[in-house]
Amino acid sequence: MRRLFGSVRARATVAATLVVAVALLAAGAAVLLSLRSSLTEEAGTRAERSARAVASELAAGTAYEDLSGLDGDDGPVQVVDEEGRLVAATEDLERISGTGVDEVAPAPSATERTDGREGRGDGDDSDDSGDGDGDGDGDGDGDDDGGERLEPGEIAPETGFTSGSATLDGDTEDYRFATVEVETKDRGRLTVHAGAALSAERSAVSTALTGMLIGFPVLLAVVAGVTWLVTGRALRPVEGIRREMAAITASEDLARRVPEPVTHDEIARLARTTNETLAALEASVERQRRFVADASHELRSPIASLRTQLEVAAAHPDLLDIDGAVHDTVRLQQLAADLLLLARLDAGERPAETPVDLAALAREECAGRTGVVVDAEPVEVAGSRGQLGRLLANLLDNAQRHARETVTVVVRREGGRAVLGVADDGEGVPEADRERIFERFVRLDAARSRDAGGAGLGLAIARDVAVRHGGTLTVGDAPAGGALFELRLPLLGGERRDD
């Protein structure tokens, strides 16, 4: 189970199903509430219509026993007088609740008297009390209970609604009751309670709920299945990328590439980025292999020469070439120092941020060298004095190796950068080779001799040091016709360029 939910596909399916389930539950609850409210309101409308129909008959003076709404066809009906006595009710009404009047049959005396108001109209004809308004003692204004004043024969515009239940002819159902008041001419204010069955509402809600209970699980199953299939199809390229990366890791073959989908989505971009990373890693590993092979080759020569001289000296001490042994030892020491510096630069070692006067550094490095002319103005940069001195020494060694007579060193300020130029009057560097000479262990054809051309690491080290200091090192044509190497560094306190 833990492994199953550890997959993106399973988590996406569960999440989508849960979201849809919550949405369906919310929508279903809203639909049921809306349906119930609508049907209840409709039942209330029907109950109000029945109550007002009975009230209209009462306002017209219809006798209780002649009321058409008491047949029970439209639901239970109760008529209550001002004193709360049941004066009329639906036939076969056995039980009722929700109207406030629990009686189901009017008392025999209630149908014959209306709180001393029956025959009041006839009594007025024979009683010359002088009122002349047919209202007797004035109680017929219908406001004894503090309700709205109604004229005789008028029905109250307001309708009250309650819910309850009733039993008619042995059938018990829930009802929505409407309550309407009517002012009669001879029976005072009467209250009519009429009910409309809620069976349709109950049936509709039950049917909708049953449909939801059946349909929602089916819909959730469809959503889960579709999400599972769509997610699996979308993640299929990712699985292909994973398998290929596992194969590359097992085989250590960096020339292989992961499959790139034809789509233009995030997975396709991931595949392209992965292939670019593999290409860069392959190139890096290839450079490392070539570097190790070249370094081994370069170290083999001075070591073999030194060993030969030591073996000869051991057998014939009088034939020992002290100068040659010292030369090979120094050369071996310089090559080891170059390789160590390159390893430190490749490891990302950041130079120190100490102030360095390029003019003073140039004069210091050029001191003792023949044929070198220095034209320098004071310019300060931030960096490692040792590494910048090594850079300048390598440029001077290269220039003296190719110069005919003179090497010129210039230090100047140009905008917000310091410029150090080393120019010679030699043959120069062909334009096609001006970037290649900065590669490691590269020597041009004219400088193939190791004794004359070195190991081919000096310019590579100079370029790496320049880049680490936020600068650039380029080669061009010198005014005297030879090569001009220009180092550009940000001034002290200026902005570095990490190229």
CSV table of C-alpha atoms in Angstrom, one decimal:
chain,number,residue,atom,x,y,z
A,1,MET,CA,0.0,0.0,0.0
A,2,ARG,CA,2.8,2.4,0.9
A,3,ARG,CA,4.6,1.7,-2.4
A,4,LEU,CA,1.4,2.2,-4.3
A,5,PHE,CA,0.7,5.6,-2.9
A,6,GLY,CA,4.3,6.5,-3.4
A,7,SER,CA,3.7,6.9,-7.1
A,8,VAL,CA,2.6,10.2,-8.7
A,9,ARG,CA,0.0,8.3,-10.7
A,10,ALA,CA,-1.7,6.9,-7.6
A,11,ARG,CA,-1.6,10.2,-5.7
A,12,ALA,CA,-3.0,12.1,-8.6
A,13,THR,CA,-5.8,9.6,-9.0
A,14,VAL,CA,-6.7,9.7,-5.3
A,15,ALA,CA,-6.5,13.5,-5.2
A,16,ALA,CA,-8.7,13.9,-8.3
A,17,THR,CA,-11.2,11.4,-6.9
A,18,LEU,CA,-11.4,13.1,-3.5
A,19,VAL,CA,-11.8,16.5,-5.1
A,20,VAL,CA,-14.7,15.3,-7.3
A,21,ALA,CA,-16.2,13.4,-4.3
A,22,VAL,CA,-16.2,16.6,-2.2
A,23,ALA,CA,-17.7,18.6,-5.1
A,24,LEU,CA,-20.4,16.0,-5.7
A,25,LEU,CA,-21.3,15.9,-2.0
A,26,ALA,CA,-21.5,19.7,-1.9
A,27,ALA,CA,-23.5,19.8,-5.1
A,28,GLY,CA,-25.8,16.9,-4.1
A,29,ALA,CA,-26.5,18.5,-0.7
A,30,ALA,CA,-27.3,21.8,-2.4
A,31,VAL,CA,-29.6,20.1,-4.9
A,32,LEU,CA,-31.4,18.2,-2.2
A,33,LEU,CA,-31.9,21.3,-0.1
A,34,SER,CA,-33.0,23.3,-3.0
A,35,LEU,CA,-35.4,20.6,-4.2
A,36,ARG,CA,-36.8,20.2,-0.7
A,37,SER,CA,-37.2,23.9,-0.2
A,38,SER,CA,-38.9,24.3,-3.6
A,39,LEU,CA,-41.3,21.5,-3.1
A,40,THR,CA,-42.1,22.6,0.5
A,41,GLU,CA,-42.8,26.1,-0.9
A,42,GLU,CA,-45.0,24.6,-3.5
A,43,ALA,CA,-46.9,22.6,-0.9
A,44,GLY,CA,-47.3,25.8,1.1
A,45,THR,CA,-48.7,27.5,-1.9
A,46,ARG,CA,-51.3,24.8,-2.3
A,47,ALA,CA,-52.2,24.9,1.4
A,48,GLU,CA,-52.6,28.7,1.2
A,49,ARG,CA,-54.8,28.3,-1.8
A,50,SER,CA,-57.0,25.9,0.1
A,51,ALA,CA,-57.1,28.0,3.2
A,52,ARG,CA,-58.1,31.1,1.3
A,53,ALA,CA,-60.8,29.2,-0.6
A,54,VAL,CA,-62.3,28.2,2.7
A,55,ALA,CA,-61.9,31.7,4.1
A,56,SER,CA,-63.7,33.1,1.0
A,57,GLU,CA,-66.6,30.8,1.6
A,58,LEU,CA,-66.7,31.8,5.3
A,59,ALA,CA,-66.5,35.5,4.4
A,60,ALA,CA,-69.5,34.9,2.1
A,61,GLY,CA,-71.5,33.5,5.0
A,62,THR,CA,-71.4,29.8,4.0
A,63,ALA,CA,-72.4,27.5,6.8
A,64,TYR,CA,-69.8,25.3,8.3
A,65,GLU,CA,-71.4,22.1,7.1
A,66,ASP,CA,-71.6,23.5,3.6
A,67,LEU,CA,-67.9,24.4,3.2
A,68,SER,CA,-66.4,22.6,0.2
A,69,GLY,CA,-62.9,22.3,1.6
A,70,LEU,CA,-64.0,19.9,4.3
A,71,ASP,CA,-64.3,16.9,2.0
A,72,GLY,CA,-60.6,16.1,2.6
A,73,ASP,CA,-59.7,15.9,-1.1
A,74,ASP,CA,-57.2,18.8,-0.8
A,75,GLY,CA,-56.0,17.9,2.7
A,76,PRO,CA,-57.1,18.5,6.3
A,77,VAL,CA,-58.8,21.8,7.2
A,78,GLN,CA,-59.6,23.3,10.6
A,79,VAL,CA,-61.8,26.3,11.3
A,80,VAL,CA,-61.2,27.9,14.7
A,81,ASP,CA,-63.1,30.8,16.3
A,82,GLU,CA,-61.7,33.7,18.3
A,83,GLU,CA,-61.8,31.7,21.5
A,84,GLY,CA,-59.7,28.9,20.0
A,85,ARG,CA,-62.6,26.4,19.7
A,86,LEU,CA,-62.7,24.1,16.7
A,87,VAL,CA,-65.9,25.0,14.9
A,88,ALA,CA,-65.4,23.0,11.7
A,89,ALA,CA,-63.0,20.3,10.5
A,90,THR,CA,-62.4,17.9,7.6
A,91,GLU,CA,-64.4,14.7,7.6
A,92,ASP,CA,-62.5,11.5,8.7
A,93,LEU,CA,-59.8,13.6,10.4
A,94,GLU,CA,-58.5,11.3,13.1
A,95,ARG,CA,-55.3,13.2,14.3
A,96,ILE,CA,-53.5,16.4,13.6
A,97,SER,CA,-50.5,18.3,14.8
A,98,GLY,CA,-48.7,21.5,13.8
A,99,THR,CA,-51.7,23.8,13.8
A,100,GLY,CA,-51.9,24.5,17.5
A,101,VAL,CA,-55.4,22.9,17.7
A,102,ASP,CA,-55.3,19.2,18.4
A,103,GLU,CA,-59.1,18.6,18.2
A,104,VAL,CA,-60.2,16.8,15.2
A,105,ALA,CA,-64.0,17.2,15.5
A,106,PRO,CA,-65.9,20.3,16.6
A,107,ALA,CA,-68.0,20.2,19.8
A,108,PRO,CA,-71.7,20.0,19.1
A,109,SER,CA,-72.4,23.3,20.8
A,110,ALA,CA,-69.6,25.0,18.8
A,111,THR,CA,-71.5,24.7,15.6
A,112,GLU,CA,-74.6,26.3,17.0
A,113,ARG,CA,-73.1,29.4,18.7
A,114,THR,CA,-70.4,31.7,17.9
A,115,ASP,CA,-69.5,33.3,21.2
A,116,GLY,CA,-72.9,35.1,21.5
A,117,ARG,CA,-72.8,36.4,17.9
A,118,GLU,CA,-75.2,33.9,16.2
A,119,GLY,CA,-78.4,35.6,15.0
A,120,ARG,CA,-76.8,39.0,15.8
A,121,GLY,CA,-77.9,40.3,12.5
A,122,ASP,CA,-81.6,39.3,13.1
A,123,GLY,CA,-81.4,40.7,16.7
A,124,ASP,CA,-80.4,44.0,15.3
A,125,ASP,CA,-83.6,44.2,13.2
A,126,SER,CA,-85.8,43.8,16.4
A,127,ASP,CA,-83.5,45.6,18.7
A,128,ASP,CA,-83.9,49.4,18.5
A,129,SER,CA,-80.9,50.1,20.7
A,130,GLY,CA,-79.9,52.8,18.3
A,131,ASP,CA,-76.6,51.4,17.2
A,132,GLY,CA,-77.7,51.0,13.6
A,133,ASP,CA,-74.3,49.7,12.5
A,134,GLY,CA,-75.0,46.0,12.8
A,135,ASP,CA,-72.0,45.6,15.1
A,136,GLY,CA,-74.0,45.3,18.4
A,137,ASP,CA,-71.5,46.1,21.1
A,138,GLY,CA,-68.7,46.9,18.7
A,139,ASP,CA,-66.8,43.6,19.2
A,140,GLY,CA,-67.1,42.7,15.6
A,141,ASP,CA,-64.1,44.8,14.5
A,142,GLY,CA,-62.0,41.7,14.7
A,143,ASP,CA,-59.1,43.3,16.7
A,144,ASP,CA,-59.7,41.7,20.1
A,145,ASP,CA,-56.5,39.7,19.8
A,146,GLY,CA,-54.5,42.7,18.8
A,147,GLY,CA,-54.3,41.6,15.2
A,148,GLU,CA,-54.8,43.6,12.0
A,149,ARG,CA,-58.2,45.4,11.8
A,150,LEU,CA,-60.3,43.7,9.2
A,151,GLU,CA,-63.7,44.7,7.8
A,152,PRO,CA,-66.5,42.2,7.9
A,153,GLY,CA,-66.1,39.8,4.9
A,154,GLU,CA,-62.4,40.7,4.6
A,155,ILE,CA,-59.6,38.1,4.5
A,156,ALA,CA,-56.2,38.9,6.1
A,157,PRO,CA,-53.5,39.3,3.5
A,158,GLU,CA,-50.8,37.7,5.7
A,159,THR,CA,-50.5,33.9,5.7
A,160,GLY,CA,-48.7,31.9,8.4
A,161,PHE,CA,-47.0,28.6,7.6
A,162,THR,CA,-46.2,25.6,9.8
A,163,SER,CA,-45.3,22.0,9.3
A,164,GLY,CA,-46.9,19.0,11.0
A,165,SER,CA,-48.7,15.8,10.3
A,166,ALA,CA,-52.3,14.5,10.2
A,167,THR,CA,-54.2,11.2,9.9
A,168,LEU,CA,-57.0,11.1,7.4
A,169,ASP,CA,-59.1,8.0,7.1
A,170,GLY,CA,-56.3,5.9,8.5
A,171,ASP,CA,-53.5,7.4,6.3
A,172,THR,CA,-50.9,9.4,8.2
A,173,GLU,CA,-48.8,11.9,6.2
A,174,ASP,CA,-46.7,15.0,6.8
A,175,TYR,CA,-48.3,18.3,5.8
A,176,ARG,CA,-47.5,21.9,5.2
A,177,PHE,CA,-50.1,24.0,6.9
A,178,ALA,CA,-51.2,27.5,5.9
A,179,THR,CA,-53.1,29.7,8.4
A,180,VAL,CA,-55.4,32.5,7.2
A,181,GLU,CA,-57.7,34.8,9.2
A,182,VAL,CA,-61.1,36.0,8.0
A,183,GLU,CA,-63.5,38.5,9.5
A,184,THR,CA,-67.1,37.3,9.1
A,185,LYS,CA,-70.3,39.4,9.5
A,186,ASP,CA,-72.0,37.2,12.0
A,187,ARG,CA,-69.4,34.8,13.5
A,188,GLY,CA,-66.6,37.1,14.3
A,189,ARG,CA,-63.0,36.5,13.3
A,190,LEU,CA,-62.2,32.9,12.3
A,191,THR,CA,-58.9,31.2,11.6
A,192,VAL,CA,-58.6,28.7,8.9
A,193,HIS,CA,-55.8,26.0,8.9
A,194,ALA,CA,-55.4,24.1,5.7
A,195,GLY,CA,-52.8,21.5,4.9
A,196,ALA,CA,-51.1,20.2,1.7
A,197,ALA,CA,-49.4,16.9,1.7
A,198,LEU,CA,-45.6,16.7,1.6
A,199,SER,CA,-45.6,13.3,0.1
A,200,ALA,CA,-44.5,14.6,-3.3
A,201,GLU,CA,-41.6,16.4,-1.6
A,202,ARG,CA,-40.6,13.3,0.3
A,203,SER,CA,-40.9,11.2,-2.7
A,204,ALA,CA,-38.9,13.5,-4.9
A,205,VAL,CA,-36.1,14.0,-2.3
A,206,SER,CA,-36.0,10.2,-1.7
A,207,THR,CA,-35.8,9.5,-5.5
A,208,ALA,CA,-33.0,12.2,-5.9
A,209,LEU,CA,-31.1,10.8,-3.0
A,210,THR,CA,-31.4,7.3,-4.3
A,211,GLY,CA,-30.1,8.4,-7.7
A,212,MET,CA,-27.2,10.2,-6.1
A,213,LEU,CA,-26.3,7.2,-3.9
A,214,ILE,CA,-26.2,5.0,-7.1
A,215,GLY,CA,-24.8,7.6,-9.6
A,216,PHE,CA,-22.1,9.2,-7.4
A,217,PRO,CA,-20.0,6.0,-6.8
A,218,VAL,CA,-20.3,5.2,-10.5
A,219,LEU,CA,-19.2,8.7,-11.5
A,220,LEU,CA,-16.3,8.6,-9.0
A,221,ALA,CA,-15.2,5.2,-10.4
A,222,VAL,CA,-15.2,6.7,-13.9
A,223,VAL,CA,-13.2,9.8,-12.7
A,224,ALA,CA,-10.7,7.5,-10.9
A,225,GLY,CA,-10.3,5.3,-14.0
A,226,VAL,CA,-10.0,8.2,-16.4
A,227,THR,CA,-7.5,10.0,-14.2
A,228,TRP,CA,-5.5,6.7,-13.8
A,229,LEU,CA,-5.3,6.2,-17.5
A,230,VAL,CA,-4.6,9.9,-18.4
A,231,THR,CA,-1.9,10.2,-15.7
A,232,GLY,CA,-0.3,6.9,-16.8
A,233,ARG,CA,-0.2,8.1,-20.4
A,234,ALA,CA,1.2,11.5,-19.4
A,235,LEU,CA,3.9,9.9,-17.2
A,236,ARG,CA,4.9,7.2,-19.6
A,237,PRO,CA,7.7,9.3,-21.1
A,238,VAL,CA,9.0,10.0,-17.5
A,239,GLU,CA,9.2,6.2,-17.0
A,240,GLY,CA,11.1,5.9,-20.3
A,241,ILE,CA,13.5,8.7,-19.2
A,242,ARG,CA,14.0,6.9,-15.8
A,243,ARG,CA,14.7,3.5,-17.5
A,244,GLU,CA,17.2,5.1,-19.9
A,245,MET,CA,19.0,7.0,-17.1
A,246,ALA,CA,19.2,3.7,-15.1
A,247,ALA,CA,20.7,2.0,-18.1
A,248,ILE,CA,23.2,4.8,-18.6
A,249,THR,CA,24.2,4.6,-14.9
A,250,ALA,CA,24.6,0.9,-15.1
A,251,SER,CA,26.6,1.0,-18.4
A,252,GLU,CA,28.5,4.2,-17.7
A,253,ASP,CA,27.9,5.1,-21.4
A,254,LEU,CA,27.5,8.8,-21.4
A,255,ALA,CA,27.0,8.8,-25.2
A,256,ARG,CA,23.5,7.5,-24.8
A,257,ARG,CA,20.5,9.9,-24.6
A,258,VAL,CA,17.1,9.7,-23.1
A,259,PRO,CA,14.1,9.7,-25.4
A,260,GLU,CA,12.5,13.1,-26.1
A,261,PRO,CA,8.7,13.2,-26.5
A,262,VAL,CA,7.4,15.0,-29.5
A,263,THR,CA,5.2,17.1,-27.3
A,264,HIS,CA,6.0,20.6,-26.1
A,265,ASP,CA,5.2,20.2,-22.5
A,266,GLU,CA,7.2,20.1,-19.3
A,267,ILE,CA,8.2,16.5,-19.7
A,268,ALA,CA,9.7,17.2,-23.2
A,269,ARG,CA,11.6,20.1,-21.7
A,270,LEU,CA,12.8,17.8,-18.9
A,271,ALA,CA,14.1,15.3,-21.5
A,272,ARG,CA,15.9,18.0,-23.5
A,273,THR,CA,17.5,19.4,-20.4
A,274,THR,CA,18.5,15.9,-19.3
A,275,ASN,CA,20.2,15.3,-22.7
A,276,GLU,CA,21.9,18.6,-22.5
A,277,THR,CA,23.2,17.6,-19.0
A,278,LEU,CA,24.4,14.3,-20.3
A,279,ALA,CA,26.1,16.0,-23.2
A,280,ALA,CA,27.9,18.4,-20.9
A,281,LEU,CA,28.8,15.6,-18.6
A,282,GLU,CA,30.2,13.5,-21.5
A,283,ALA,CA,32.3,16.5,-22.7
A,284,SER,CA,33.5,17.1,-19.1
A,285,VAL,CA,34.5,13.4,-18.7
A,286,GLU,CA,36.2,13.4,-22.1
A,287,ARG,CA,38.2,16.5,-21.2
A,288,GLN,CA,39.2,14.9,-17.9
A,289,ARG,CA,40.3,11.7,-19.7
A,290,ARG,CA,42.2,13.7,-22.3
A,291,PHE,CA,43.7,15.8,-19.5
A,292,VAL,CA,44.9,12.8,-17.5
A,293,ALA,CA,46.3,11.1,-20.7
A,294,ASP,CA,48.1,14.3,-21.8
A,295,ALA,CA,49.4,14.8,-18.2
A,296,SER,CA,50.6,11.3,-18.1
A,297,HIS,CA,52.3,11.7,-21.4
A,298,GLU,CA,54.0,14.9,-20.4
A,299,LEU,CA,55.2,13.6,-17.1
A,300,ARG,CA,56.6,10.4,-18.8
A,301,SER,CA,59.2,12.3,-20.8
A,302,PRO,CA,61.1,14.2,-18.0
A,303,ILE,CA,60.7,11.2,-15.6
A,304,ALA,CA,62.2,8.8,-18.3
A,305,SER,CA,65.0,11.3,-19.1
A,306,LEU,CA,65.8,11.8,-15.4
A,307,ARG,CA,65.8,8.0,-14.8
A,308,THR,CA,68.1,7.4,-17.7
A,309,GLN,CA,70.6,9.9,-16.5
A,310,LEU,CA,70.5,8.5,-13.0
A,311,GLU,CA,71.0,5.0,-14.3
A,312,VAL,CA,73.9,6.1,-16.5
A,313,ALA,CA,75.4,8.0,-13.5
A,314,ALA,CA,75.0,4.9,-11.3
A,315,ALA,CA,77.0,2.8,-13.9
A,316,HIS,CA,79.4,5.5,-15.0
A,317,PRO,CA,79.6,8.3,-12.6
A,318,ASP,CA,82.0,10.2,-14.8
A,319,LEU,CA,79.3,10.5,-17.5
A,320,LEU,CA,76.7,12.1,-15.2
A,321,ASP,CA,75.0,15.2,-16.9
A,322,ILE,CA,74.4,17.4,-13.9
A,323,ASP,CA,72.9,20.3,-16.0
A,324,GLY,CA,70.5,18.0,-17.8
A,325,ALA,CA,69.3,16.3,-14.6
A,326,VAL,CA,68.7,19.7,-13.0
A,327,HIS,CA,66.8,20.9,-16.1
A,328,ASP,CA,64.6,17.8,-16.2
A,329,THR,CA,63.9,18.1,-12.5
A,330,VAL,CA,63.0,21.8,-12.8
A,331,ARG,CA,60.8,21.0,-15.7
A,332,LEU,CA,59.1,18.2,-13.8
A,333,GLN,CA,58.6,20.5,-10.9
A,334,GLN,CA,57.0,23.2,-13.0
A,335,LEU,CA,54.7,20.7,-14.7
A,336,ALA,CA,53.5,19.3,-11.4
A,337,ALA,CA,52.9,22.9,-10.2
A,338,ASP,CA,50.9,23.6,-13.3
A,339,LEU,CA,48.8,20.5,-12.9
A,340,LEU,CA,48.1,21.3,-9.2
A,341,LEU,CA,47.1,24.9,-10.1
A,342,LEU,CA,44.7,23.6,-12.8
A,343,ALA,CA,43.2,21.1,-10.4
A,344,ARG,CA,42.6,23.9,-7.9
A,345,LEU,CA,41.0,26.1,-10.6
A,346,ASP,CA,38.8,23.3,-11.9
A,347,ALA,CA,37.7,22.7,-8.3
A,348,GLY,CA,36.2,26.2,-8.3
A,349,GLU,CA,38.7,27.8,-5.9
A,350,ARG,CA,37.9,31.5,-5.6
A,351,PRO,CA,40.9,33.9,-5.6
A,352,ALA,CA,41.6,36.1,-2.6
A,353,GLU,CA,40.1,39.6,-2.7
A,354,THR,CA,43.2,41.6,-1.9
A,355,PRO,CA,44.3,44.8,-3.6
A,356,VAL,CA,47.0,44.1,-6.3
A,357,ASP,CA,48.9,46.9,-8.2
A,358,LEU,CA,49.2,45.6,-11.7
A,359,ALA,CA,51.9,48.1,-12.5
A,360,ALA,CA,54.1,47.1,-9.6
A,361,LEU,CA,53.4,43.4,-10.4
A,362,ALA,CA,54.4,43.9,-14.0
A,363,ARG,CA,57.7,45.6,-13.1
A,364,GLU,CA,58.4,42.8,-10.6
A,365,GLU,CA,57.8,40.0,-13.1
A,366,CYS,CA,59.7,41.8,-15.9
A,367,ALA,CA,62.8,42.4,-13.7
A,368,GLY,CA,65.7,40.4,-14.8
A,369,ARG,CA,64.2,39.5,-18.2
A,370,THR,CA,66.1,40.7,-21.3
A,371,GLY,CA,64.4,42.5,-24.1
A,372,VAL,CA,61.3,43.3,-22.1
A,373,VAL,CA,60.0,46.9,-22.0
A,374,VAL,CA,57.4,48.1,-19.4
A,375,ASP,CA,55.1,51.0,-19.8
A,376,ALA,CA,52.7,50.9,-16.8
A,377,GLU,CA,50.5,53.4,-14.9
A,378,PRO,CA,49.3,52.5,-11.4
A,379,VAL,CA,46.1,50.5,-11.6
A,380,GLU,CA,44.7,48.4,-8.7
A,381,VAL,CA,42.5,45.3,-9.0
A,382,ALA,CA,41.2,42.8,-6.5
A,383,GLY,CA,42.4,39.2,-6.6
A,384,SER,CA,45.3,36.8,-5.8
A,385,ARG,CA,48.7,38.3,-6.3
A,386,GLY,CA,50.2,34.9,-6.7
A,387,GLN,CA,47.8,33.8,-9.4
A,388,LEU,CA,48.0,37.1,-11.3
A,389,GLY,CA,51.8,36.9,-11.1
A,390,ARG,CA,51.6,33.4,-12.5
A,391,LEU,CA,49.4,34.6,-15.3
A,392,LEU,CA,51.8,37.4,-16.2
A,393,ALA,CA,54.8,35.1,-16.0
A,394,ASN,CA,53.2,32.6,-18.4
A,395,LEU,CA,52.4,35.4,-20.9
A,396,LEU,CA,56.0,36.7,-20.7
A,397,ASP,CA,57.4,33.2,-21.1
A,398,ASN,CA,55.2,32.7,-24.2
A,399,ALA,CA,56.1,36.1,-25.6
A,400,GLN,CA,59.9,35.7,-25.1
A,401,ARG,CA,59.7,32.2,-26.7
A,402,HIS,CA,58.2,33.7,-29.9
A,403,ALA,CA,59.7,37.2,-30.0
A,404,ARG,CA,62.5,38.2,-32.3
A,405,GLU,CA,63.9,41.0,-30.1
A,406,THR,CA,61.5,42.9,-27.9
A,407,VAL,CA,58.5,42.2,-25.6
A,408,THR,CA,56.4,45.1,-24.5
A,409,VAL,CA,54.3,45.1,-21.4
A,410,VAL,CA,51.6,47.9,-21.1
A,411,VAL,CA,49.3,48.5,-18.1
A,412,ARG,CA,46.6,51.1,-18.4
A,413,ARG,CA,43.1,52.1,-17.3
A,414,GLU,CA,40.3,51.8,-19.8
A,415,GLY,CA,36.9,52.9,-18.6
A,416,GLY,CA,36.0,50.9,-15.5
A,417,ARG,CA,38.6,48.1,-16.3
A,418,ALA,CA,42.3,47.6,-16.0
A,419,VAL,CA,44.1,46.4,-19.1
A,420,LEU,CA,47.4,44.6,-19.1
A,421,GLY,CA,48.9,43.9,-22.6
A,422,VAL,CA,51.9,41.7,-23.5
A,423,ALA,CA,53.1,42.1,-27.1
A,424,ASP,CA,55.9,40.6,-29.0
A,425,ASP,CA,57.4,41.2,-32.4
A,426,GLY,CA,57.4,37.6,-33.5
A,427,GLU,CA,55.3,35.8,-36.2
A,428,GLY,CA,52.0,36.3,-34.3
A,429,VAL,CA,49.1,33.8,-33.9
A,430,PRO,CA,47.0,32.8,-36.9
A,431,GLU,CA,43.4,33.9,-36.5
A,432,ALA,CA,42.1,30.3,-36.8
A,433,ASP,CA,44.2,29.3,-33.8
A,434,ARG,CA,43.6,32.2,-31.5
A,435,GLU,CA,41.1,30.3,-29.4
A,436,ARG,CA,42.7,26.9,-29.7
A,437,ILE,CA,46.0,28.0,-28.1
A,438,PHE,CA,44.1,28.5,-24.8
A,439,GLU,CA,43.2,24.8,-24.7
A,440,ARG,CA,45.3,22.5,-22.4
A,441,PHE,CA,48.3,20.7,-23.9
A,442,VAL,CA,47.9,22.4,-27.2
A,443,ARG,CA,51.0,23.5,-29.0
A,444,LEU,CA,51.0,24.9,-32.5
A,445,ASP,CA,53.1,23.2,-35.2
A,446,ALA,CA,55.8,25.9,-34.9
A,447,ALA,CA,56.2,25.1,-31.2
A,448,ARG,CA,56.1,21.4,-31.2
A,449,SER,CA,59.4,20.9,-29.4
A,450,ARG,CA,58.9,20.3,-25.7
A,451,ASP,CA,62.2,22.0,-25.0
A,452,ALA,CA,61.2,25.1,-26.9
A,453,GLY,CA,57.4,25.0,-26.6
A,454,GLY,CA,56.8,23.8,-23.1
A,455,ALA,CA,53.9,21.5,-22.1
A,456,GLY,CA,51.1,23.6,-23.5
A,457,LEU,CA,49.6,24.5,-20.2
A,458,GLY,CA,50.8,28.1,-19.7
A,459,LEU,CA,48.1,29.9,-21.8
A,460,ALA,CA,45.4,27.6,-20.5
A,461,ILE,CA,46.3,28.5,-16.9
A,462,ALA,CA,46.4,32.2,-17.8
A,463,ARG,CA,42.9,32.0,-19.3
A,464,ASP,CA,41.5,30.2,-16.3
A,465,VAL,CA,43.1,32.6,-13.8
A,466,ALA,CA,41.6,35.6,-15.8
A,467,VAL,CA,38.1,34.0,-15.8
A,468,ARG,CA,38.3,33.3,-12.0
A,469,HIS,CA,39.1,37.0,-11.4
A,470,GLY,CA,36.1,38.1,-13.4
A,471,GLY,CA,38.1,39.2,-16.4
A,472,THR,CA,39.0,38.1,-20.0
A,473,LEU,CA,42.1,37.1,-21.8
A,474,THR,CA,42.3,37.5,-25.6
A,475,VAL,CA,44.9,37.5,-28.3
A,476,GLY,CA,45.2,39.7,-31.3
A,477,ASP,CA,47.7,41.4,-33.5
A,478,ALA,CA,50.5,43.5,-32.0
A,479,PRO,CA,51.5,46.9,-33.5
A,480,ALA,CA,54.9,45.4,-34.2
A,481,GLY,CA,53.3,42.5,-36.1
A,482,GLY,CA,53.5,39.8,-33.5
A,483,ALA,CA,50.9,38.6,-31.0
A,484,LEU,CA,49.2,40.9,-28.4
A,485,PHE,CA,47.7,39.2,-25.4
A,486,GLU,CA,45.3,41.5,-23.4
A,487,LEU,CA,44.1,40.9,-19.9
A,488,ARG,CA,41.0,42.9,-18.8
A,489,LEU,CA,40.1,42.9,-15.2
A,490,PRO,CA,37.6,45.0,-13.2
A,491,LEU,CA,39.1,47.8,-11.2
A,492,LEU,CA,39.3,47.6,-7.4
A,493,GLY,CA,35.8,48.1,-6.1
A,494,GLY,CA,34.3,47.6,-9.6
A,495,GLU,CA,31.8,45.0,-10.7
A,496,ARG,CA,33.1,41.5,-11.4
A,497,ARG,CA,32.2,39.5,-14.5
A,498,ASP,CA,31.9,35.8,-13.8
A,499,ASP,CA,32.0,34.4,-17.4
